[in-house]
Amino acid sequence: MTNPADMSHAMLVAILMHHGGSLDLPASAFEADALGGRDGSWHAVAMEPQDGGTVRLSVRPRPDVDEAGIDYQ
């Protein structure tokens, strides 16, 4: 089973490869408000299959649990 760090890395690589291997982002994309909540936790990412063979990645609040909060289905 994939661990959360490996899954995050895989999502990032998939996004970059889909955009030709690189993607320009504004520096503000890495500000604390953009990356996580006010409590200092990182945002989580949901990955949901869509019709037509695509996958939607979306930002979600991190679950209030001690473990990673990942649910494989």
Short mmCIF file of N, CA, C and O in Angstrom, two decimals, residues 2 4 6-7 11 17 20 22 26 28 32 36 39-40 46 48 51 53 56 59-63 65:
data_model
loop_
_atom_site.label_atom_id
_atom_site.label_comp_id
_atom_site.label_asym_id
_atom_site.label_seq_id
_atom_site.Cartn_x
_atom_site.Cartn_y
_atom_site.Cartn_z
N THR A 2 0.49 2.25 -0.69
CA THR A 2 1.23 3.50 -0.79
C THR A 2 1.04 4.32 0.47
O THR A 2 -0.06 4.45 1.00
N PRO A 4 1.22 8.08 2.59
CA PRO A 4 0.78 9.44 2.21
C PRO A 4 1.86 10.25 1.50
O PRO A 4 1.57 10.96 0.55
N ASP A 6 4.36 9.14 -0.36
CA ASP A 6 4.51 8.64 -1.72
C ASP A 6 3.34 9.06 -2.61
O ASP A 6 3.53 9.40 -3.78
N MET A 7 2.13 9.04 -2.07
CA MET A 7 0.96 9.42 -2.86
C MET A 7 1.01 10.91 -3.20
O MET A 7 0.72 11.30 -4.34
N MET A 11 1.13 12.40 -7.03
CA MET A 11 0.18 13.39 -7.56
C MET A 11 0.92 14.58 -8.15
O MET A 11 0.57 15.07 -9.23
N MET A 17 3.97 16.19 -15.13
CA MET A 17 4.12 15.48 -16.40
C MET A 17 2.99 15.83 -17.36
O MET A 17 3.22 15.97 -18.57
N GLY A 20 3.80 18.93 -19.29
CA GLY A 20 5.07 18.94 -20.01
C GLY A 20 6.30 18.85 -19.12
O GLY A 20 7.41 19.11 -19.57
N SER A 22 6.88 20.66 -16.27
CA SER A 22 7.06 21.80 -15.37
C SER A 22 5.82 22.69 -15.41
O SER A 22 5.02 22.62 -16.34
N PRO A 26 2.93 31.29 -9.13
CA PRO A 26 3.36 32.51 -8.43
C PRO A 26 3.94 32.13 -7.07
O PRO A 26 3.55 31.11 -6.47
N SER A 28 3.30 33.29 -4.36
CA SER A 28 2.24 33.30 -3.34
C SER A 28 1.59 31.92 -3.18
O SER A 28 0.93 31.67 -2.17
N ALA A 32 1.82 30.43 3.60
CA ALA A 32 1.19 29.55 4.61
C ALA A 32 -0.31 29.40 4.39
O ALA A 32 -0.85 28.30 4.52
N GLY A 36 -1.92 25.53 3.94
CA GLY A 36 -2.51 24.88 5.09
C GLY A 36 -3.47 25.77 5.84
O GLY A 36 -3.73 26.91 5.46
N ASP A 39 -4.27 26.48 11.85
CA ASP A 39 -3.69 25.70 12.94
C ASP A 39 -2.31 25.14 12.59
O ASP A 39 -1.70 24.44 13.39
N GLY A 40 -1.81 25.42 11.39
CA GLY A 40 -0.50 24.96 10.98
C GLY A 40 -0.50 23.62 10.26
O GLY A 40 0.55 23.17 9.80
N ALA A 46 -7.80 15.33 -2.24
CA ALA A 46 -8.71 14.24 -2.58
C ALA A 46 -8.49 13.89 -4.04
O ALA A 46 -8.23 14.75 -4.88
N GLU A 48 -10.46 11.82 -7.01
CA GLU A 48 -11.74 11.20 -7.32
C GLU A 48 -11.84 10.88 -8.81
O GLU A 48 -11.68 11.77 -9.64
N ASP A 51 -16.08 10.67 -14.83
CA ASP A 51 -16.50 10.06 -16.08
C ASP A 51 -15.52 10.44 -17.19
O ASP A 51 -14.92 11.51 -17.15
N GLY A 53 -12.74 8.82 -17.90
CA GLY A 53 -11.38 8.36 -17.65
C GLY A 53 -10.44 9.38 -17.04
O GLY A 53 -9.23 9.20 -17.08
N ARG A 56 -10.02 13.75 -10.74
CA ARG A 56 -10.03 15.11 -10.19
C ARG A 56 -9.22 15.13 -8.90
O ARG A 56 -9.46 14.36 -7.98
N VAL A 59 -8.30 20.17 -3.27
CA VAL A 59 -7.84 20.48 -1.92
C VAL A 59 -9.00 20.30 -0.94
O VAL A 59 -10.12 20.72 -1.21
N ARG A 60 -8.71 19.67 0.16
CA ARG A 60 -9.69 19.45 1.23
C ARG A 60 -9.07 19.79 2.57
O ARG A 60 -7.85 19.66 2.73
N PRO A 61 -9.86 20.17 3.54
CA PRO A 61 -9.30 20.32 4.89
C PRO A 61 -8.79 18.98 5.39
O PRO A 61 -9.39 17.94 5.11
N ARG A 62 -7.67 18.99 6.07
CA ARG A 62 -7.13 17.74 6.61
C ARG A 62 -8.06 17.23 7.69
O ARG A 62 -8.53 17.98 8.53
N PRO A 63 -8.36 15.93 7.68
CA PRO A 63 -9.22 15.35 8.71
C PRO A 63 -8.59 15.52 10.10
O PRO A 63 -7.37 15.51 10.23
N VAL A 65 -7.66 13.81 12.60
CA VAL A 65 -7.27 12.49 13.11
C VAL A 65 -5.75 12.45 13.24
O VAL A 65 -5.04 13.24 12.62
#
